[in-house]
């Protein structure tokens, strides 16, 4: 029997080494002085005690915060449209937006990229997007793994997952337990569908055979562009609010609006004896959601699957609501008062 | 046009919620007092300053250590043999064994599981394996993500990635820069192929049409069992050595032997002016490697792709070699003196 080498089996160790070298520049561009740059180390190293901090504070009782997430089947739409450049931003966003809900400062990020085969130029675009997301989130791209698995992924297919780690002072962990009747809900606009609901989006597009290069009715670009708009990263906005009030605890809770929409993502924060009442007339969902509704999503389903134009929600003390709005506007945000916390039984009520 | 719900599009949010509840018990079993158990939080929280430490020390200048890895196409072999129970151990092992090479104590782990569809009993076995790996590694399963993507993964297919975070005191980071001529290389046995090289392994099996339920020549079980043997987790062994010598720095470097074998994984540690000389007669590779050689791997390829029976390597000061061997034997290990560091040019020389 002729002998087989690893290359003949479909995996090239040399190509992998070249790939690692190619992405090193992307990673280095995101480093801050806390990253200990050790060439060829088995793992990434990050100092926690360094003098420079995003929030300008030291940690006496540091709590590490971590989460894992992917971008789901938005990958398939991006592949279909041949535009991988912003998927990395989606990936970082899905993770760091979760991370900051407890008040954490993002520290670093790692990615897992699984491919049929390494095709460096195309995939480098993707990693450049991850690095751009890390810059927007103020965190370091500390490491990652690229897995070449020709027998799992079809030619051209990829999958993408990420992991983020942050830190928050023990006494400043935000987790919803301070939510009180009277608190005000403030929303930040999303850039569109973000990174949830794409299995449904793609089914609708397939069924309707709609042309993704056609202009989006009521929008400014094509349908394809609207659907691929990168997920917004809310680190700067959240940081502005937390910094504006220093040690005063004006934020009762924060929610990242992902799969399950406003209802499910706010409900998980609520103590049992309150409801959140949200007025659907407080804002107008962007045109991409009208488009999806017209393609045939059941009416009741829209708010269950999509963020409907609100990507992140603050629950704040009423006397500080104006101050929070000011802090948000100060960093270029366009915040929306969505509603209030009332007595209830742990539910989110959408009115109007 | 009839309206479409998310369920009809192939994704069930309710099934996902049940799945999250099902794995919570697995996760909780791995918690130590440093995990802040917040039901329904967007991210996992882990206190760094708690009084209990694996290595019984506090951190004055903590350095966080992180890495990401998957188990590659060992997944496909496990699916073929219908045995997912130990893949989670492989996943944790691939990450924590990297983590501990710099002297870090593993703190927590997160997993990413991508599937065609949620089939809870089968997949729960997999997560139970992750939790068992975490117990062996002394770290908490702090979170994770299960992505249901019917359009990316074929029916029955899965992919699995993981992410580990640890901590090491700044002054005790181990990174190979202290390697000196005269240092001794000590190896720890692997349990077999571990989690690298499976694309090649599977091609060989397919080509030879060998029966995986046949007994392994020279081994104790079947060929399939030998190939799926879970990757060893070296946390306890490394911890024993580092604890035995306290603040004395007897370990110059450590390497986890993965893809690229002994040569590539030790070479990445070496300063430019030394070589590592390893005697291939110092140990006998386990029977599974004879089996793979007979199936038709080119002779020169075996040491490039596989660990050949050595899963982890210590580089230690010669006067402490006996003490390190004693510490390792004390926790039930069977360490092997592999060779020495000599003057050279950054290469690993396999002799004999």
XYZ file of C-alpha atoms in Angstrom, chain A:
352
model
C 0.000 0.000 0.000
C 1.454 3.408 -0.917
C 2.327 5.568 2.075
C 0.232 8.594 2.882
C 1.478 11.924 4.168
C -0.566 14.462 6.059
C -0.565 16.809 3.042
C -2.097 14.100 0.837
C -4.762 13.562 3.492
C -5.860 17.136 2.885
C -4.151 19.132 5.610
C -0.988 21.137 5.130
C 0.987 21.977 8.266
C 3.193 24.398 6.269
C 0.172 26.315 4.962
C -1.079 26.507 8.524
C 2.225 28.008 9.678
C 2.040 30.661 6.909
C -1.542 31.435 7.940
C -0.522 31.926 11.583
C 2.171 34.361 10.459
C -0.327 36.246 8.268
C -2.791 36.867 11.090
C -0.108 37.886 13.580
C -0.127 41.438 12.193
C -3.907 41.654 12.666
C -3.538 40.560 16.265
C -0.613 42.834 17.096
C -2.571 45.869 15.881
C -5.085 45.277 18.683
C -2.558 44.861 21.494
C -2.464 47.242 24.430
C 0.403 47.458 26.935
C -1.222 44.747 29.040
C -0.643 42.051 26.415
C 2.571 40.136 27.022
C 3.722 39.464 23.489
C 5.382 36.056 23.565
C 6.117 34.748 20.116
C 5.194 31.066 19.699
C 3.659 30.713 23.143
C 1.042 27.987 23.558
C -1.413 30.517 25.001
C -2.037 34.264 25.139
C -0.890 36.205 28.204
C -2.597 39.320 29.542
C -1.552 41.309 32.634
C -4.390 42.326 34.891
C -2.480 44.705 37.162
C -1.060 47.057 34.561
C -1.477 50.789 35.216
C -3.486 51.591 32.077
C -7.212 50.918 32.295
C -10.060 51.633 29.961
C -12.177 52.772 32.884
C -9.216 54.389 34.681
C -9.506 52.268 37.748
C -7.674 49.447 39.436
C -9.225 46.218 40.590
C -9.156 45.382 44.265
C -11.569 42.466 44.029
C -11.497 41.577 40.342
C -14.283 39.406 38.938
C -13.518 37.863 35.570
C -16.382 37.766 33.104
C -16.461 35.452 30.096
C -18.780 34.465 27.324
C -18.851 32.430 24.120
C -20.924 33.040 21.022
C -20.987 32.606 17.273
C -22.636 34.503 14.436
C -24.967 31.684 13.423
C -26.060 31.419 9.820
C -25.307 35.059 9.015
C -22.102 33.370 7.804
C -24.036 31.683 4.993
C -25.581 34.950 3.804
C -22.142 36.590 3.857
C -20.701 33.707 1.843
C -23.584 33.941 -0.627
C -22.921 37.663 -1.101
C -19.136 37.185 -1.131
C -18.618 39.709 1.667
C -16.781 38.355 4.707
C -15.175 41.653 5.736
C -17.613 42.592 8.512
C -18.487 39.132 9.909
C -15.617 39.507 12.363
C -17.234 42.684 13.726
C -20.463 40.702 14.201
C -18.531 38.026 16.054
C -16.835 40.431 18.463
C -20.104 42.348 18.939
C -22.113 39.246 19.868
C -19.625 38.489 22.629
C -18.599 41.870 24.033
C -22.165 43.211 24.078
C -23.046 40.275 26.344
C -19.937 40.870 28.442
C -20.589 44.545 29.191
C -24.143 43.956 30.468
C -22.686 43.147 33.912
C -20.571 46.303 33.917
C -17.367 44.619 32.757
C -14.525 46.203 30.822
C -13.634 43.929 27.858
C -10.014 42.780 28.065
C -9.387 40.306 25.303
C -10.956 38.149 22.636
C -10.161 34.832 20.968
C -11.689 33.385 17.826
C -12.309 29.903 16.464
C -12.501 29.659 12.688
C -13.374 26.325 11.085
C -12.922 25.968 7.326
C -12.957 23.416 4.541
C -9.514 24.603 3.500
C -7.254 27.559 4.157
C -7.707 30.162 1.409
C -5.677 32.958 2.970
C -6.744 36.164 1.128
C -10.457 35.574 1.676
C -10.074 34.391 5.247
C -7.599 37.129 6.138
C -10.369 39.648 5.344
C -12.424 37.852 7.946
C -9.725 38.021 10.628
C -9.157 41.691 9.773
C -12.841 42.162 10.619
C -12.316 40.443 13.965
C -9.402 42.797 14.668
C -11.533 45.810 13.666
C -14.256 44.592 16.048
C -11.666 44.269 18.811
C -10.516 47.857 18.172
C -14.119 49.086 18.384
C -14.528 47.131 21.623
C -11.214 48.291 23.071
C -9.983 44.737 23.615
C -7.007 42.728 22.409
C -7.253 39.873 19.920
C -5.175 37.607 22.130
C -5.358 34.339 20.241
C -7.445 31.949 18.268
C -7.604 28.707 16.392
C -8.106 27.978 12.719
C -9.245 24.430 12.090
C -8.965 23.029 8.573
C -11.514 20.222 8.360
C -12.239 19.235 4.767
C -14.493 16.360 5.878
C -16.772 18.423 8.147
C -17.160 21.633 6.150
C -18.123 21.679 2.485
C -15.901 23.509 -0.004
C -16.253 27.225 0.708
C -18.154 26.741 3.968
C -16.902 28.161 7.239
C -17.990 28.484 10.835
C -16.941 31.131 13.294
C -17.112 31.309 17.073
C -15.605 33.679 19.597
C -14.836 34.069 23.266
C -14.451 37.278 25.228
C -13.051 37.924 28.679
C -13.502 41.059 30.735
C -13.173 42.226 34.303
C -15.398 44.082 36.738
C -14.868 45.162 40.339
C -16.821 42.856 42.674
C -18.831 45.680 44.248
C -19.861 47.016 40.858
C -21.275 43.879 39.228
C -24.575 44.781 37.523
C -27.064 41.919 37.323
C -30.630 43.171 37.488
C -31.241 42.522 41.174
C -31.391 46.276 41.806
C -34.259 46.791 39.331
C -37.089 48.728 41.038
C -40.555 49.928 40.158
C -40.186 53.302 38.476
C -36.901 52.529 36.720
C -36.726 53.786 33.142
C -35.814 51.660 30.114
C -33.527 53.360 27.603
C -32.744 51.710 24.276
C -29.901 52.156 21.801
C -30.580 51.709 18.085
C -29.387 48.565 16.361
C -27.857 48.685 12.884
C -30.478 46.194 11.645
C -30.886 42.453 12.141
C -27.474 42.173 13.899
C -26.554 38.458 14.161
C -29.736 36.583 15.141
C -32.574 35.173 13.100
C -30.651 34.443 9.894
C -31.950 30.903 9.471
C -35.398 32.464 9.121
C -34.135 35.402 7.018
C -32.444 33.053 4.573
C -35.500 30.790 4.274
C -37.642 33.841 3.485
C -35.225 35.069 0.847
C -34.992 31.641 -0.737
C -38.777 31.230 -0.809
C -39.431 34.673 -2.265
C -36.472 34.522 -4.671
C -35.942 38.217 -3.969
C -33.010 40.025 -5.540
C -30.537 40.960 -2.807
C -28.890 43.559 -5.054
C -32.182 45.496 -5.377
C -32.513 48.713 -3.350
C -34.152 48.330 0.069
C -37.485 50.164 0.123
C -37.164 53.094 2.506
C -33.459 52.391 3.043
C -30.241 53.820 1.650
C -28.569 50.785 0.038
C -29.347 47.336 -1.286
C -31.252 44.615 0.550
C -28.052 42.589 0.771
C -26.158 45.481 2.345
C -28.911 46.063 4.911
C -28.953 42.380 5.856
C -25.175 42.224 6.257
C -24.815 45.501 8.203
C -22.376 44.693 11.015
C -23.735 44.328 14.539
C -23.187 47.474 16.573
C -20.660 47.328 19.408
C -21.955 49.179 22.481
C -18.761 49.259 24.554
C -18.146 52.982 24.077
C -21.737 53.908 24.961
C -21.820 51.746 28.080
C -18.422 52.956 29.169
C -19.594 56.585 28.754
C -22.570 55.991 31.055
C -20.606 54.114 33.725
C -17.830 56.718 33.685
C -20.246 59.666 33.806
C -21.633 58.538 37.149
C -18.419 57.225 38.710
C -19.176 55.238 41.837
C -22.863 56.222 41.915
C -24.864 53.182 40.852
C -27.481 54.571 38.496
C -27.687 51.566 36.153
C -29.925 48.813 37.574
C -29.415 46.431 34.667
C -28.446 46.189 31.022
C -29.541 43.791 28.294
C -28.068 42.877 24.920
C -30.998 42.219 22.575
C -30.269 38.980 20.685
C -32.322 35.896 19.760
C -35.685 36.058 21.526
C -35.877 39.838 21.033
C -36.699 42.531 23.571
C -39.145 40.316 25.431
C -36.892 37.376 26.220
C -33.681 39.310 26.773
C -35.214 41.792 29.193
C -37.365 39.164 30.954
C -34.288 37.208 32.010
C -33.120 40.207 34.060
C -36.371 40.984 35.850
C -36.910 40.208 39.528
C -40.187 38.279 39.996
C -42.321 41.142 41.264
C -41.953 43.650 38.456
C -42.884 43.926 34.793
C -41.180 45.956 32.083
C -43.666 47.903 29.964
C -42.344 48.931 26.569
C -44.202 51.185 24.159
C -43.790 50.005 20.593
C -44.593 53.551 19.477
C -41.451 54.890 21.158
C -39.408 54.182 18.044
C -39.814 53.165 14.430
C -38.137 49.866 13.420
C -35.715 50.400 10.514
C -36.835 49.557 6.942
C -35.124 46.146 6.914
C -37.762 44.855 9.349
C -40.626 46.114 7.141
C -38.964 44.249 4.307
C -38.775 41.007 6.336
C -42.404 41.406 7.466
C -43.485 41.762 3.846
C -41.542 38.616 2.898
C -43.900 36.726 5.167
C -42.873 36.576 8.834
C -45.912 36.031 11.066
C -46.720 39.338 12.829
C -46.353 37.936 16.360
C -43.056 36.380 15.377
C -41.222 39.580 14.420
C -40.696 40.744 18.030
C -39.863 37.196 19.169
C -37.026 36.688 16.689
C -35.647 40.134 15.836
C -34.372 43.117 17.823
C -36.745 45.352 15.790
C -34.282 48.242 15.857
C -33.189 48.198 19.521
C -29.848 46.506 20.117
C -29.092 47.300 23.741
C -31.172 48.370 26.741
C -30.312 50.194 29.975
C -32.576 50.055 33.030
C -31.819 53.188 35.083
C -33.075 55.066 38.113
C -35.676 57.643 37.028
C -33.878 60.620 38.543
C -30.794 59.753 36.509
C -32.524 59.060 33.211
C -31.772 62.528 31.821
C -28.137 62.256 32.858
C -27.833 58.863 31.144
C -29.425 60.259 27.980
C -26.946 63.161 28.068
C -23.963 60.841 28.512
C -25.146 58.703 25.597
C -25.747 61.688 23.323
C -22.286 62.905 24.292
C -20.749 59.908 22.499
C -22.955 60.307 19.428
C -25.722 57.897 20.407
C -29.399 58.464 19.708
C -30.995 56.903 22.821
C -34.726 56.178 23.064
C -36.897 56.048 26.196
C -38.666 52.719 25.704
C -40.778 52.455 28.839
C -40.808 51.767 32.569
C -40.618 49.152 35.279
C -43.993 48.596 37.031
C -45.260 46.111 39.617
C -45.922 42.729 38.018
C -44.751 39.131 37.781
C -41.504 39.077 35.788
C -42.961 39.711 32.343
C -42.156 42.109 29.506
C -45.280 43.790 28.144
C -45.123 45.291 24.654
C -47.776 47.993 24.288
C -49.118 49.752 21.204
